[in-house]
Short mmCIF file of C-alpha atoms in Angstrom, two decimals:
data_model
loop_
_atom_site.label_atom_id
_atom_site.label_comp_id
_atom_site.label_asym_id
_atom_site.label_seq_id
_atom_site.Cartn_x
_atom_site.Cartn_y
_atom_site.Cartn_z
CA MET A 23 -32.54 -24.31 -83.88
CA LYS A 24 -28.82 -24.10 -83.13
CA GLY A 25 -29.38 -21.57 -80.34
CA PHE A 26 -32.09 -23.76 -78.80
CA LYS A 27 -29.76 -26.78 -78.87
CA GLU A 28 -27.01 -24.76 -77.15
CA PHE A 29 -29.53 -23.62 -74.54
CA LEU A 30 -30.60 -27.20 -73.79
CA LEU A 31 -27.04 -28.49 -73.60
CA ARG A 32 -25.94 -25.75 -71.24
CA GLY A 33 -25.37 -26.99 -67.67
CA ASN A 34 -27.83 -24.52 -66.17
CA VAL A 35 -30.82 -26.21 -67.81
CA VAL A 36 -29.92 -29.55 -66.27
CA ASP A 37 -29.39 -27.92 -62.87
CA LEU A 38 -32.76 -26.22 -63.18
CA ALA A 39 -34.49 -29.49 -64.06
CA VAL A 40 -32.93 -31.22 -61.06
CA ALA A 41 -33.99 -28.31 -58.83
CA VAL A 42 -37.59 -28.56 -60.04
CA VAL A 43 -37.73 -32.31 -59.36
CA ILE A 44 -36.19 -31.93 -55.91
CA GLY A 45 -38.48 -28.97 -55.20
CA ALA A 46 -41.55 -31.03 -56.08
CA ALA A 47 -40.42 -33.85 -53.79
CA PHE A 48 -39.59 -31.39 -51.02
CA THR A 49 -43.03 -29.78 -51.35
CA SER A 50 -44.68 -33.05 -50.40
CA VAL A 51 -42.43 -33.29 -47.34
CA VAL A 52 -43.32 -29.76 -46.27
CA ASN A 53 -47.04 -30.36 -46.86
CA ALA A 54 -46.86 -33.52 -44.76
CA PHE A 55 -45.07 -31.57 -42.02
CA VAL A 56 -47.75 -28.88 -42.04
CA LYS A 57 -50.52 -31.47 -42.04
CA GLY A 58 -48.92 -33.74 -39.42
CA VAL A 59 -47.28 -31.24 -37.05
CA ILE A 60 -48.41 -27.65 -37.63
CA ASN A 61 -52.12 -28.36 -38.05
CA PRO A 62 -52.33 -30.42 -34.82
CA LEU A 63 -50.50 -27.64 -32.97
CA VAL A 64 -53.01 -25.15 -34.33
CA GLY A 65 -55.68 -27.66 -33.34
CA LEU A 66 -54.77 -27.03 -29.71
CA PHE A 67 -56.33 -23.58 -30.08
CA GLY A 68 -59.14 -24.37 -32.50
CA THR A 69 -59.93 -26.75 -35.30
CA LYS A 70 -57.29 -29.25 -36.41
CA ASP A 71 -57.43 -28.34 -40.10
CA LEU A 72 -56.24 -24.87 -41.07
CA ALA A 73 -58.40 -25.00 -44.20
CA ALA A 74 -61.47 -25.08 -41.96
CA TYR A 75 -60.83 -21.51 -40.85
CA SER A 76 -63.00 -19.21 -42.93
CA SER A 77 -65.16 -16.17 -42.59
CA CYS A 78 -68.49 -15.36 -44.15
CA LEU A 79 -68.17 -12.11 -46.06
CA LYS A 80 -71.71 -11.94 -47.33
CA GLY A 81 -74.35 -14.23 -45.92
CA PRO A 82 -76.16 -16.32 -45.28
CA CYS A 83 -73.24 -18.67 -45.91
CA GLU A 84 -73.95 -22.34 -46.41
CA VAL A 85 -71.69 -25.23 -47.31
CA ASP A 86 -72.81 -28.68 -48.48
CA ALA A 87 -71.47 -32.01 -47.18
CA ALA A 88 -68.71 -32.04 -49.84
CA GLY A 89 -67.41 -28.69 -48.62
CA ASN A 90 -68.64 -26.67 -51.60
CA VAL A 91 -70.12 -23.23 -50.99
CA THR A 92 -73.81 -23.26 -51.86
CA SER A 93 -74.64 -19.69 -50.89
CA GLY A 94 -72.87 -16.61 -49.58
CA ILE A 95 -69.27 -15.50 -50.02
CA PHE A 96 -66.62 -17.25 -47.95
CA ILE A 97 -63.13 -15.96 -47.28
CA LEU A 98 -60.95 -19.07 -46.86
CA TRP A 99 -58.17 -17.44 -44.88
CA GLY A 100 -57.16 -20.74 -43.27
CA SER A 101 -56.02 -22.10 -46.64
CA VAL A 102 -53.98 -18.95 -47.21
CA LEU A 103 -52.44 -19.28 -43.76
CA SER A 104 -51.57 -22.93 -44.45
CA ALA A 105 -49.94 -22.00 -47.77
CA ALA A 106 -48.01 -19.16 -46.11
CA LEU A 107 -46.75 -21.52 -43.39
CA SER A 108 -45.69 -24.04 -46.03
CA PHE A 109 -43.83 -21.30 -47.88
CA LEU A 110 -42.08 -20.06 -44.73
CA ILE A 111 -41.05 -23.58 -43.73
CA THR A 112 -39.76 -24.29 -47.24
CA ALA A 113 -37.84 -21.01 -47.34
CA ALA A 114 -36.33 -21.62 -43.89
CA VAL A 115 -35.21 -25.15 -44.76
CA VAL A 116 -33.72 -24.03 -48.08
CA TYR A 117 -31.91 -21.17 -46.37
CA PHE A 118 -30.57 -23.06 -43.37
CA LEU A 119 -29.79 -26.37 -45.11
CA LEU A 120 -28.61 -25.12 -48.52
CA ILE A 121 -27.80 -21.41 -48.71
CA LEU A 122 -26.09 -20.91 -45.34
CA PRO A 123 -23.75 -23.95 -45.65
CA MET A 124 -22.97 -23.07 -49.29
CA ASN A 125 -22.08 -19.49 -48.36
CA HIS A 126 -19.85 -20.79 -45.56
CA PHE A 127 -18.16 -23.21 -47.96
CA MET A 128 -17.64 -20.48 -50.58
CA ARG A 129 -16.10 -18.11 -47.99
CA LYS A 130 -13.68 -20.84 -46.87
CA ARG A 131 -12.80 -21.66 -50.46
CA LYS A 132 -12.26 -18.01 -51.35
CA SER A 133 -10.12 -17.54 -48.23
CA ALA A 134 -7.97 -20.56 -49.14
CA GLU A 135 -7.52 -19.26 -52.69
CA GLU A 136 -6.53 -15.82 -51.39
CA GLU A 137 -3.99 -17.40 -49.02
CA ALA A 138 -2.53 -19.42 -51.91
CA LEU A 139 -2.25 -16.27 -54.04
CA GLU A 140 -0.59 -14.38 -51.17
CA ALA A 141 1.89 -17.23 -50.64
CA GLU A 142 2.66 -17.28 -54.36
CA ALA A 143 3.16 -13.50 -54.39
CA LYS A 144 5.55 -13.74 -51.41
CA GLU A 145 7.45 -16.53 -53.15
CA VAL A 146 7.81 -14.46 -56.32
CA GLU A 147 8.93 -11.46 -54.25
CA LEU A 148 11.52 -13.59 -52.44
CA LEU A 149 12.83 -15.06 -55.69
CA THR A 150 13.04 -11.55 -57.15
CA GLU A 151 15.08 -10.39 -54.14
CA ILE A 152 17.40 -13.41 -54.50
CA ARG A 153 17.83 -12.71 -58.22
CA ASP A 154 18.55 -9.03 -57.56
CA ALA A 155 21.08 -9.95 -54.85
CA LEU A 156 22.83 -12.38 -57.21
CA VAL A 157 22.93 -9.76 -59.98
CA ARG A 158 24.52 -7.21 -57.61
CA ARG A 159 27.17 -9.75 -56.49
CA GLY A 160 28.08 -10.99 -59.87
#
């Protein structure tokens, strides 16, 4: 039980929970974008709903008014395409709005830390030279 408590109180668990909540909210934004922008653009070339794209693998294929397959085997490749587009959009937004700026920030931070360490090393070297010069004089 102690190990479980330590696991829950670790900062990573809280970060993960926040990421899941934000991811769920972001998923609805991406789905709305696909439904409101991508699907109408695809609709210029065919049907407006990507989920409507399907192929009959073994027929005769029939669908009832509710959209349920009553006979035949349908391949619903439009739904797969829609999910793939949602994934690509999500991945692109995460990369360009989160990962890329964070990497840039970390490089700047690391560079500033390295400059501070170099300045400190030069200062120590200068003080050592001054000390050695004073020892030789005195």
